[in-house]
Tab-separated table of C-alpha atoms and ligand atoms in Angstrom:
chain	number	residue	atom	x	y	z
A	5	MET	CA	-0.770	20.292	-17.120
A	6	ARG	CA	2.404	18.787	-18.027
A	7	ILE	CA	4.169	16.143	-15.679
A	8	ALA	CA	7.024	13.984	-15.860
A	9	MET	CA	6.869	10.379	-14.121
A	10	ILE	CA	10.411	9.018	-13.276
A	11	GLY	CA	10.228	5.168	-12.986
A	12	THR	CA	8.048	2.894	-15.370
A	13	GLY	CA	7.464	0.188	-12.697
A	14	TYR	CA	4.151	-0.856	-11.458
A	15	VAL	CA	3.202	2.253	-9.741
A	16	GLY	CA	4.994	4.663	-12.234
A	17	LEU	CA	3.612	3.181	-15.572
A	18	VAL	CA	-0.074	2.936	-13.897
A	19	SER	CA	0.092	6.419	-12.482
A	20	GLY	CA	1.379	8.032	-15.706
A	21	ALA	CA	-1.243	6.280	-17.861
A	22	CYS	CA	-3.914	7.190	-15.390
A	23	PHE	CA	-2.978	10.907	-15.266
A	24	ALA	CA	-3.090	10.846	-19.041
A	25	GLU	CA	-6.662	9.623	-18.640
A	26	PHE	CA	-6.972	12.698	-16.079
A	27	GLY	CA	-6.130	14.811	-19.293
A	28	LEU	CA	-2.591	15.790	-17.972
A	29	ASP	CA	0.497	15.656	-20.501
A	30	VAL	CA	2.340	13.051	-19.208
A	31	VAL	CA	6.257	11.875	-20.000
A	32	CYS	CA	7.184	8.780	-18.320
A	33	VAL	CA	11.078	8.414	-17.942
A	34	ASP	CA	13.289	5.315	-17.195
A	35	LYS	CA	16.830	4.419	-17.323
A	36	ASP	CA	16.062	1.049	-18.592
A	37	GLU	CA	16.296	1.528	-22.762
A	38	ARG	CA	15.063	-2.012	-23.052
A	39	LYS	CA	11.502	-1.164	-21.268
A	40	ILE	CA	11.203	2.261	-22.782
A	41	ALA	CA	11.574	0.548	-26.279
A	42	MET	CA	8.881	-1.967	-25.472
A	43	LEU	CA	6.780	0.848	-24.212
A	44	GLU	CA	7.400	2.699	-27.441
A	45	GLU	CA	6.553	-0.431	-29.476
A	46	GLY	CA	2.974	-0.542	-27.348
A	47	ARG	CA	4.068	-3.530	-25.162
A	48	ILE	CA	3.762	-3.504	-21.680
A	49	PRO	CA	6.588	-4.859	-19.459
A	50	ILE	CA	4.282	-5.975	-16.690
A	51	PHE	CA	1.185	-7.799	-16.377
A	52	GLU	CA	-1.664	-5.492	-15.260
A	53	PRO	CA	-5.265	-6.013	-16.635
A	54	GLY	CA	-6.185	-3.184	-18.676
A	55	LEU	CA	-3.026	-1.501	-18.720
A	56	ASP	CA	-2.244	-2.188	-22.496
A	57	THR	CA	-5.447	-0.636	-23.749
A	58	LEU	CA	-4.818	2.330	-21.419
A	59	VAL	CA	-1.413	3.279	-22.340
A	60	ALA	CA	-2.247	2.513	-26.215
A	61	ARG	CA	-5.285	5.097	-26.015
A	62	HIS	CA	-3.032	7.951	-24.548
A	63	LYS	CA	-0.139	7.258	-26.739
A	64	GLU	CA	-1.970	7.834	-29.647
A	65	ALA	CA	-3.777	10.763	-28.159
A	66	GLY	CA	-0.087	12.024	-27.844
A	67	ARG	CA	-0.588	12.796	-24.234
A	68	LEU	CA	1.515	9.933	-23.100
A	69	SER	CA	5.302	9.500	-24.107
A	70	PHE	CA	8.213	7.687	-23.187
A	71	THR	CA	11.730	8.514	-22.746
A	72	THR	CA	15.338	7.694	-21.144
A	73	ASP	CA	16.132	11.587	-21.383
A	74	LEU	CA	15.108	12.541	-17.822
A	75	LYS	CA	16.732	16.155	-18.427
A	76	ALA	CA	14.458	16.769	-21.413
A	77	ALA	CA	11.334	15.449	-19.616
A	78	VAL	CA	11.659	17.243	-16.455
A	79	ARG	CA	12.525	20.709	-17.890
A	80	GLN	CA	8.863	21.159	-19.546
A	81	SER	CA	7.286	19.632	-16.416
A	82	GLU	CA	5.129	21.658	-13.806
A	83	ALA	CA	5.521	18.558	-11.531
A	84	VAL	CA	7.988	15.894	-11.397
A	85	PHE	CA	6.914	12.540	-9.717
A	86	ILE	CA	9.261	10.215	-8.514
A	87	ALA	CA	8.072	6.765	-8.870
A	88	VAL	CA	11.122	4.655	-8.656
A	89	GLY	CA	11.462	1.415	-6.886
A	90	THR	CA	12.225	1.575	-3.084
A	91	PRO	CA	13.081	-1.999	-2.126
A	92	THR	CA	13.887	-3.475	1.156
A	93	ARG	CA	17.801	-3.044	1.557
A	94	ARG	CA	19.484	-6.489	1.962
A	95	GLY	CA	20.274	-7.564	5.670
A	96	ASP	CA	18.763	-4.365	7.598
A	97	GLY	CA	15.381	-3.921	6.124
A	98	HIS	CA	15.682	-0.246	5.480
A	99	ALA	CA	13.964	1.013	2.482
A	100	ASP	CA	16.576	1.467	-0.002
A	101	LEU	CA	16.328	4.970	-1.458
A	102	THR	CA	19.380	4.849	-3.798
A	103	TYR	CA	17.192	5.095	-6.934
A	104	VAL	CA	15.206	7.836	-4.966
A	105	PHE	CA	18.123	10.063	-4.307
A	106	ALA	CA	19.721	9.162	-7.777
A	107	ALA	CA	16.517	10.534	-9.553
A	108	ALA	CA	16.483	13.777	-7.252
A	109	GLU	CA	20.200	14.510	-8.023
A	110	GLU	CA	19.390	14.385	-11.803
A	111	ILE	CA	16.204	16.320	-11.425
A	112	ALA	CA	17.977	18.872	-9.399
A	113	GLU	CA	20.492	19.370	-12.344
A	114	ALA	CA	18.018	19.312	-15.221
A	115	LEU	CA	15.470	22.038	-13.918
A	116	GLU	CA	15.267	25.185	-15.421
A	117	GLY	CA	12.676	26.682	-13.454
A	118	PRO	CA	10.290	26.312	-10.234
A	119	THR	CA	8.799	22.692	-10.103
A	120	VAL	CA	7.072	20.967	-7.841
A	121	VAL	CA	8.866	17.525	-7.066
A	122	VAL	CA	6.576	14.607	-5.771
A	123	THR	CA	7.484	11.492	-4.246
A	124	LYS	CA	4.800	8.796	-5.251
A	125	SER	CA	7.269	5.858	-4.427
A	126	THR	CA	6.799	4.760	-1.019
A	127	VAL	CA	9.443	6.577	1.160
A	128	PRO	CA	10.200	6.601	4.739
A	129	VAL	CA	9.034	9.185	7.358
A	130	GLY	CA	11.457	12.251	6.908
A	131	THR	CA	12.550	11.468	3.095
A	132	GLY	CA	10.692	14.429	1.840
A	133	ARG	CA	12.576	16.948	4.312
A	134	ARG	CA	16.005	15.213	3.169
A	135	LEU	CA	14.859	15.808	-0.451
A	136	GLN	CA	13.958	19.451	0.372
A	137	ARG	CA	17.402	20.030	1.744
A	138	LEU	CA	19.230	18.381	-1.374
A	139	PHE	CA	17.140	20.693	-3.604
A	140	ARG	CA	17.902	23.732	-1.634
A	141	ALA	CA	21.425	22.748	-1.357
A	142	LYS	CA	21.741	21.922	-5.068
A	143	ARG	CA	19.832	24.630	-6.601
A	144	PRO	CA	19.541	27.605	-4.165
A	145	ASP	CA	18.548	29.543	-7.379
A	146	LEU	CA	15.347	27.790	-7.890
A	147	ALA	CA	12.155	27.337	-5.974
A	148	ILE	CA	11.788	23.558	-5.979
A	149	ASP	CA	8.962	22.528	-3.652
A	150	VAL	CA	8.903	18.948	-2.435
A	151	ALA	CA	5.585	16.990	-2.136
A	152	SER	CA	4.362	13.702	-0.860
A	153	ASN	CA	1.710	11.723	-2.863
A	154	PRO	CA	1.800	8.357	-1.791
A	155	GLU	CA	-0.106	5.588	-3.779
A	156	PHE	CA	-2.568	2.913	-2.903
A	157	LEU	CA	-3.195	1.047	-5.927
A	158	ARG	CA	-3.054	-2.691	-5.644
A	159	GLU	CA	-1.647	-4.821	-8.196
A	160	GLY	CA	-4.164	-6.517	-10.417
A	161	SER	CA	-6.504	-3.634	-9.765
A	162	ALA	CA	-4.243	-1.027	-9.843
A	163	ILE	CA	-6.038	1.205	-12.679
A	164	GLU	CA	-9.375	1.137	-10.879
A	165	ASP	CA	-7.847	1.818	-7.903
A	166	PHE	CA	-5.871	5.101	-9.145
A	167	LEU	CA	-9.008	6.396	-11.080
A	168	ARG	CA	-11.414	5.756	-8.208
A	169	PRO	CA	-9.251	5.717	-4.982
A	170	ASP	CA	-10.825	5.754	-1.414
A	171	ARG	CA	-8.941	9.024	-1.006
A	172	VAL	CA	-5.672	10.964	-2.171
A	173	VAL	CA	-3.092	11.802	0.505
A	174	CYS	CA	-1.042	14.957	-0.435
A	175	GLY	CA	2.031	16.011	1.759
A	176	VAL	CA	2.614	19.731	1.105
A	177	GLU	CA	4.742	22.712	2.268
A	178	SER	CA	3.800	25.333	0.037
A	179	GLU	CA	0.876	27.032	-2.123
A	180	ARG	CA	2.835	25.978	-5.242
A	181	ALA	CA	2.792	22.341	-4.246
A	182	HIS	CA	-0.632	22.322	-3.023
A	183	ASP	CA	-2.023	23.961	-6.511
A	184	ALA	CA	0.088	21.296	-8.474
A	185	LEU	CA	-1.466	18.263	-6.825
A	186	ALA	CA	-5.029	20.021	-6.642
A	187	ASN	CA	-4.702	20.276	-10.451
A	188	ALA	CA	-3.259	16.958	-11.416
A	189	TYR	CA	-6.198	15.300	-9.320
A	190	ARG	CA	-8.848	17.676	-10.423
A	191	PRO	CA	-10.941	15.016	-11.968
A	192	LEU	CA	-11.341	13.067	-9.087
A	193	ASN	CA	-13.460	16.224	-7.687
A	194	LEU	CA	-16.184	15.026	-10.171
A	195	ILE	CA	-16.469	11.859	-8.096
A	196	GLU	CA	-16.183	13.706	-4.915
A	197	THR	CA	-13.048	11.738	-3.650
A	198	PRO	CA	-11.625	13.051	-0.654
A	199	ILE	CA	-8.221	14.675	-1.294
A	200	MET	CA	-6.490	15.517	1.993
A	201	PHE	CA	-3.542	17.978	2.218
A	202	THR	CA	-1.260	17.459	5.346
A	203	THR	CA	2.347	17.636	6.182
A	204	LEU	CA	5.093	15.782	4.196
A	205	GLU	CA	5.925	13.563	7.317
A	206	THR	CA	1.945	12.702	7.952
A	207	ALA	CA	1.363	11.882	4.136
A	208	GLU	CA	4.893	9.536	4.239
A	209	LEU	CA	3.525	7.897	7.583
A	210	VAL	CA	-0.216	7.588	6.291
A	211	LYS	CA	1.180	5.046	3.614
A	212	TYR	CA	3.213	2.915	6.236
A	213	ALA	CA	0.548	2.999	8.587
A	214	THR	CA	-2.134	1.791	6.126
A	215	ASN	CA	-0.298	-0.892	4.597
A	216	SER	CA	1.225	-2.051	7.956
A	217	PHE	CA	-2.438	-1.968	9.443
A	218	LEU	CA	-3.646	-4.336	6.546
A	219	ALA	CA	-0.910	-6.756	6.871
A	220	THR	CA	-1.776	-6.748	10.569
A	221	LYS	CA	-5.534	-7.463	9.840
A	222	ILE	CA	-4.420	-10.339	7.492
A	223	THR	CA	-2.234	-11.787	10.056
A	224	PHE	CA	-4.897	-11.293	12.739
A	225	ILE	CA	-7.565	-13.521	10.757
A	226	ASN	CA	-4.628	-15.997	9.835
A	227	GLU	CA	-4.173	-16.793	13.483
A	228	MET	CA	-7.853	-16.751	14.165
A	229	ALA	CA	-7.985	-19.554	11.425
A	230	ASP	CA	-5.033	-21.568	13.467
A	231	LEU	CA	-7.467	-21.379	16.369
A	232	CYS	CA	-10.636	-22.247	14.511
A	233	GLU	CA	-8.793	-25.371	13.136
A	234	LYS	CA	-8.239	-26.347	16.686
A	235	VAL	CA	-11.808	-25.529	18.209
A	236	GLY	CA	-13.771	-26.580	15.108
A	237	ALA	CA	-14.800	-23.080	13.996
A	238	ASP	CA	-15.195	-21.788	10.460
A	239	VAL	CA	-12.715	-19.085	10.028
A	240	GLN	CA	-14.644	-17.634	6.877
A	241	GLN	CA	-17.767	-17.521	9.045
A	242	VAL	CA	-15.694	-15.603	12.067
A	243	ALA	CA	-14.510	-13.223	9.067
A	244	LYS	CA	-18.002	-12.415	8.019
A	245	GLY	CA	-19.058	-11.880	11.686
A	246	MET	CA	-16.446	-9.693	12.517
A	247	GLY	CA	-16.746	-7.685	8.840
A	248	LEU	CA	-20.370	-6.920	9.380
A	249	ASP	CA	-19.335	-4.769	12.340
A	250	GLY	CA	-18.798	-1.074	10.784
A	251	ARG	CA	-15.560	-0.585	12.868
A	252	ILE	CA	-13.892	-3.459	11.176
A	253	GLY	CA	-15.075	-3.632	7.739
A	254	ARG	CA	-15.142	-6.994	5.699
A	255	LYS	CA	-12.109	-6.520	3.465
A	256	PHE	CA	-8.485	-7.814	4.092
A	257	LEU	CA	-10.042	-10.800	6.104
A	258	HIS	CA	-9.371	-13.475	3.998
A	259	SER	CA	-7.177	-16.285	5.603
A	260	GLY	CA	-4.319	-17.581	3.478
A	261	PRO	CA	-0.876	-18.831	3.441
A	262	GLY	CA	0.571	-15.405	4.669
A	263	TYR	CA	1.014	-12.138	2.971
A	264	GLY	CA	3.482	-11.514	0.245
A	265	GLY	CA	4.346	-9.042	-2.729
A	266	SER	CA	6.142	-6.030	-3.516
A	267	CYS	CA	4.676	-4.122	-0.530
A	268	PHE	CA	3.384	-5.561	2.739
A	269	PRO	CA	6.790	-7.192	3.394
A	270	LYS	CA	8.942	-4.358	2.403
A	271	ASP	CA	6.751	-1.550	4.120
A	272	THR	CA	6.358	-3.579	7.367
A	273	LEU	CA	10.088	-3.555	7.521
A	274	ALA	CA	10.707	-0.204	6.687
A	275	LEU	CA	8.221	1.085	9.268
A	276	LEU	CA	9.883	-1.154	11.879
A	277	ARG	CA	13.133	0.630	11.152
A	278	SER	CA	11.461	4.127	11.241
A	279	GLY	CA	10.247	3.051	14.725
A	280	GLU	CA	13.679	2.216	15.960
A	281	GLN	CA	15.259	5.277	14.313
A	282	TYR	CA	12.901	7.570	16.318
A	283	ASP	CA	13.222	5.284	19.498
A	284	SER	CA	9.458	4.614	19.037
A	285	PRO	CA	9.165	0.668	19.109
A	286	LEU	CA	6.507	-0.897	16.938
A	287	ARG	CA	5.865	-4.211	18.866
A	288	ILE	CA	2.642	-5.049	16.700
A	289	VAL	CA	4.328	-4.682	13.443
A	290	GLU	CA	7.373	-6.668	14.820
A	291	THR	CA	4.819	-9.448	15.791
A	292	VAL	CA	3.197	-9.339	12.205
A	293	VAL	CA	6.345	-9.699	10.331
A	294	SER	CA	7.573	-12.717	12.477
A	295	VAL	CA	4.063	-14.376	12.373
A	296	ASN	CA	3.830	-13.917	8.708
A	297	GLU	CA	7.089	-15.213	8.113
A	298	GLY	CA	6.400	-18.315	10.180
A	299	ARG	CA	3.306	-18.881	8.713
A	300	LYS	CA	4.842	-19.767	5.294
A	301	ARG	CA	6.500	-22.832	7.026
A	302	ARG	CA	3.269	-23.996	8.801
A	303	MET	CA	1.887	-24.370	5.438
A	304	VAL	CA	4.885	-26.719	4.819
A	305	ARG	CA	3.546	-28.717	7.677
A	306	LYS	CA	-0.215	-28.707	6.835
A	307	ILE	CA	0.896	-30.068	3.424
A	308	VAL	CA	3.082	-32.809	4.856
A	309	ASP	CA	0.317	-33.595	7.215
A	310	ALA	CA	-2.470	-33.986	4.339
A	311	CYS	CA	0.002	-36.325	2.843
A	312	GLY	CA	0.298	-38.698	5.785
A	313	GLY	CA	3.231	-37.147	7.314
A	314	SER	CA	5.789	-37.375	4.690
A	315	VAL	CA	6.244	-36.106	1.233
A	316	ALA	CA	9.264	-37.917	0.524
A	317	GLY	CA	9.245	-39.628	-2.968
A	318	LYS	CA	5.890	-38.062	-3.664
A	319	THR	CA	4.773	-35.514	-6.122
A	320	ILE	CA	2.784	-32.320	-5.083
A	321	GLY	CA	1.097	-30.398	-7.609
A	322	VAL	CA	0.720	-26.617	-7.083
A	323	LEU	CA	-1.860	-24.395	-8.649
A	324	GLY	CA	-0.488	-20.599	-8.415
A	325	VAL	CA	2.780	-19.234	-7.629
A	326	THR	CA	2.191	-15.502	-7.865
A	327	PHE	CA	1.789	-13.667	-4.714
A	328	LYS	CA	-1.911	-12.890	-5.643
A	329	PRO	CA	-4.066	-13.384	-8.593
A	330	ASN	CA	-4.246	-11.199	-11.602
A	331	THR	CA	-0.685	-10.239	-11.366
A	332	ASP	CA	2.864	-11.695	-12.752
A	333	ASP	CA	4.429	-10.534	-9.606
A	334	MET	CA	6.403	-13.106	-7.700
A	335	ARG	CA	8.109	-10.544	-5.121
A	336	ASP	CA	8.064	-11.988	-1.558
A	337	SER	CA	5.353	-14.595	-2.876
A	338	PRO	CA	4.800	-17.726	-0.367
A	339	SER	CA	5.368	-19.912	-2.904
A	340	LEU	CA	9.281	-18.713	-2.925
A	341	VAL	CA	9.312	-20.290	0.639
A	342	ILE	CA	6.732	-23.362	0.501
A	343	LEU	CA	7.874	-25.089	-2.503
A	344	PRO	CA	11.651	-25.239	-2.256
A	345	ALA	CA	10.924	-26.452	1.396
A	346	LEU	CA	8.599	-29.201	0.028
A	347	ARG	CA	11.318	-30.147	-2.316
A	348	ALA	CA	13.850	-30.415	0.638
A	349	GLU	CA	11.613	-32.800	2.037
A	350	GLY	CA	11.917	-35.102	-0.839
A	351	ALA	CA	8.888	-34.150	-3.053
A	352	LYS	CA	8.899	-33.736	-6.653
A	353	VAL	CA	7.176	-30.279	-7.174
A	354	GLN	CA	5.171	-29.908	-10.454
A	355	ALA	CA	3.290	-26.052	-10.614
A	356	PHE	CA	0.926	-24.490	-13.032
A	357	ASP	CA	0.288	-20.460	-13.066
A	358	PRO	CA	-1.649	-18.560	-15.364
A	359	GLU	CA	0.822	-15.484	-15.757
A	360	GLY	CA	3.611	-16.023	-13.048
A	361	MET	CA	5.509	-18.935	-14.931
A	362	ARG	CA	7.644	-16.647	-16.836
A	363	GLU	CA	9.031	-14.905	-13.649
A	364	ALA	CA	8.964	-17.830	-11.414
A	365	GLU	CA	11.045	-20.064	-13.794
A	366	ALA	CA	14.209	-18.315	-12.595
A	367	LEU	CA	13.243	-18.039	-8.946
A	368	LEU	CA	12.277	-21.571	-8.353
A	369	PRO	CA	14.785	-23.731	-10.550
A	370	GLU	CA	13.910	-27.018	-9.135
A	371	VAL	CA	10.179	-26.983	-9.989
A	372	GLU	CA	8.522	-28.585	-13.130
A	373	TRP	CA	6.228	-26.078	-15.125
A	374	CYS	CA	2.956	-27.548	-16.463
A	375	ALA	CA	1.072	-26.105	-19.264
A	376	GLY	CA	-2.179	-26.343	-17.607
A	377	PRO	CA	-3.953	-26.985	-14.153
A	378	TYR	CA	-4.892	-30.714	-15.047
A	379	ASP	CA	-1.013	-31.210	-15.951
A	380	ALA	CA	-0.099	-30.212	-12.688
A	381	ALA	CA	-2.427	-32.463	-10.985
A	382	ARG	CA	-1.344	-35.458	-13.163
A	383	GLN	CA	-0.038	-38.451	-11.161
A	384	ALA	CA	0.181	-36.157	-7.983
A	385	ASP	CA	-0.298	-37.343	-4.603
A	386	ALA	CA	-1.778	-34.026	-3.595
A	387	LEU	CA	-2.664	-30.814	-5.138
A	388	VAL	CA	-2.249	-27.715	-3.390
A	389	ILE	CA	-4.301	-24.478	-4.182
A	390	LEU	CA	-1.646	-21.491	-3.364
A	391	THR	CA	-2.795	-18.502	-5.590
A	392	GLU	CA	-6.677	-18.066	-5.852
A	393	TRP	CA	-6.852	-17.493	-9.555
A	394	ASN	CA	-10.207	-17.428	-10.749
A	395	VAL	CA	-9.776	-19.945	-13.430
A	396	PHE	CA	-9.009	-22.514	-10.369
A	397	ARG	CA	-12.608	-22.205	-8.822
A	398	GLY	CA	-14.067	-23.763	-11.999
A	399	LEU	CA	-11.931	-26.922	-12.445
A	400	ASP	CA	-13.682	-30.159	-13.002
A	401	LEU	CA	-13.148	-31.812	-9.999
A	402	GLY	CA	-13.799	-35.268	-11.643
A	403	ARG	CA	-11.095	-34.920	-14.001
A	404	LEU	CA	-8.921	-33.785	-11.435
A	405	HIS	CA	-9.558	-36.617	-9.588
A	406	ASP	CA	-8.877	-39.079	-12.521
A	407	GLU	CA	-5.514	-37.188	-13.112
A	408	MET	CA	-4.173	-37.734	-9.515
A	409	ARG	CA	-2.361	-40.681	-8.399
A	410	ARG	CA	-3.991	-39.919	-4.646
A	411	PRO	CA	-7.370	-37.414	-4.224
A	412	VAL	CA	-5.814	-35.155	-1.663
A	413	LEU	CA	-6.666	-31.442	-1.969
A	414	VAL	CA	-4.710	-28.754	-0.124
A	415	ASP	CA	-6.740	-25.585	-0.281
A	416	LEU	CA	-4.701	-22.835	1.396
A	417	ARG	CA	-7.079	-20.057	-0.276
A	418	ASN	CA	-10.381	-21.653	0.619
A	419	ILE	CA	-11.573	-21.353	-2.886
A	420	PHE	CA	-13.561	-24.670	-2.774
A	421	ASP	CA	-16.512	-26.069	-0.888
A	422	PRO	CA	-15.399	-28.889	1.234
A	423	LEU	CA	-18.499	-30.522	0.794
A	424	GLN	CA	-18.162	-30.703	-2.835
A	425	VAL	CA	-14.583	-31.815	-2.875
A	426	THR	CA	-15.159	-34.539	-0.444
A	427	GLN	CA	-18.259	-36.009	-2.476
A	428	ALA	CA	-15.962	-35.714	-5.428
A	429	GLY	CA	-13.795	-38.361	-3.754
A	430	PHE	CA	-11.202	-36.082	-2.366
A	431	ALA	CA	-9.657	-35.784	1.273
A	432	TYR	CA	-9.783	-31.972	1.837
A	433	THR	CA	-7.464	-29.827	3.928
A	434	GLY	CA	-8.522	-25.930	3.878
A	435	ILE	CA	-7.432	-23.155	6.267
A	436	GLY	CA	-9.536	-22.318	9.048
A	437	ARG	CA	-11.915	-24.916	8.502
A	438	ALA	CA	-12.366	-28.708	9.423
A	439	THR	CA	-10.213	-31.185	7.511
A	440	THR	CA	-12.374	-33.499	5.969
A	441	PRO	CA	-11.822	-37.159	4.632
A	442	ALA	CA	-12.764	-38.430	1.057
A	443	ALA	CA	-16.864	-39.030	1.283
B	24	UDX	C1	-0.752	-3.458	-1.193
B	24	UDX	C2	-1.872	-2.716	-0.587
B	24	UDX	O1	-3.070	-3.125	-0.708
B	24	UDX	C3	-1.913	-1.274	-1.750
B	24	UDX	O2	-2.932	-0.254	-1.124
B	24	UDX	C4	-0.548	-0.599	-1.594
B	24	UDX	O3	-0.308	0.375	-2.722
B	24	UDX	C5	0.392	-1.945	-2.137
B	24	UDX	O4	0.602	-2.871	-1.102
B	24	UDX	P1	-0.650	-5.381	-3.105
B	24	UDX	O5	0.506	-5.851	-2.482
B	24	UDX	O6	-0.622	-5.165	-4.505
B	24	UDX	O7	-1.300	-3.806	-2.428
B	24	UDX	O8	-1.806	-6.548	-2.961
B	24	UDX	P2	-2.842	-6.688	-1.741
B	24	UDX	O9	-4.323	-7.113	-2.524
B	24	UDX	O10	-2.992	-5.885	-0.926
B	24	UDX	O11	-2.505	-8.185	-1.231
B	24	UDX	C6	-1.083	-8.206	-0.412
B	24	UDX	C7	-1.068	-9.558	0.120
B	24	UDX	O12	-1.926	-9.900	1.093
B	24	UDX	C8	-1.218	-10.859	-0.889
B	24	UDX	O13	-0.116	-11.733	-0.762
B	24	UDX	C9	-2.451	-11.287	-0.746
B	24	UDX	O14	-2.626	-12.400	-1.166
B	24	UDX	C10	-2.590	-11.086	0.926
B	24	UDX	N1	-4.029	-10.947	1.433
B	24	UDX	C11	-4.806	-9.934	0.710
B	24	UDX	C12	-4.610	-11.847	2.157
B	24	UDX	O15	-3.993	-12.950	2.742
B	24	UDX	N2	-5.636	-11.744	2.641
B	24	UDX	C13	-6.636	-10.626	2.324
B	24	UDX	O16	-7.804	-10.631	2.798
B	24	UDX	C14	-6.038	-9.659	1.445
């Protein structure tokens, strides 16, 4: 089966490479010549563990190719996947579908025979129907079937999530669309992955409902963490007790500085807009969005409090600036709010991140970037753990203590054991757990 994948971002490139892994012939298309040139040379424009090897293997086998020529790619394909970005439209929170409809126009022009056009990008409910109308109007001469196949991969575990998904969701309105998606995902039958066929609107909504529910789950445990700090409970134990209930499940119950990334923030906002558009207000999601935004500022207060009430003239070391570990992605990372706020309160901020600094430099101009975690701790009046990269879990606490001006550790991801840290001579502040003075 031959497919075209339009868009070589996090979703498009991973999906293209994984479909090649499933044995399909895949042509990945992007307008960005620089990106395509990089991919042609075997270089990967994003950091995603294992993606370089997967792309190289299938490029070598001739199953995966890259081009800027959408027309040529689309012509020979049985299915065309749209995996372009659908960022939040500045100002009103709607998903910006400019790239989706631009791709659709080009696809309509290029098609020469019956084809299935699949939206893999996260698109608001009703977009598939709109695309169907566009293709009917543009190419009444051709049978173009629109389908929805939202992606659930997580950055940092994207390949695993694509190759061994909990489920595949397909919105189809024709036999041809059903068969095209069933063929594309056939290898998953071997591992009995549930492949759900439903309508366009239902498939589109499953994606937004899933991401918004996960964002809700995180925000719930974050508020429980605040209460734990007041009543002297331990949020990690609360999360454990909750998660042992089969109806809740233990995942996505890690409290932290608030969710970020390229999806939860934009998908929750876009779902709110859909709720307004169809006069069905989503008050829980509305609260999740505002609580999460407020949480980043609460984290600034937590850091200031840990420094005795002021950071003016102090040096704050920060470990981790990406929105989560195992990615270089800085989109909507809590660091983009927290670090400038610390600067605004007069602190000097020095930071280290294993993968994010290249992206972060342009976004956080007033931060001093360090070569490693101990450099970020040097002469610091406090050290803040903002992203839970594994490399931080094994840091030598004695060495950190010697580097710092004042032994204050603010662990916004609860990666350390408070007892161990206080015994190493630090005053410890975590999330949803007791703040403890140095032993
Ligand atoms: C998310 C969805 O998980 C994925 O299914 C969808 O396809 C894209 O959006 P992603 O944004 O890559 O994936 O990362 P994810 O691991 O979901 O984390 C999102 C944010 O939530 C991060 O900022 C992370 O730090 C935060 N998070 C996650 C928590 O604070 N606590 C948790 O328990 C889990």
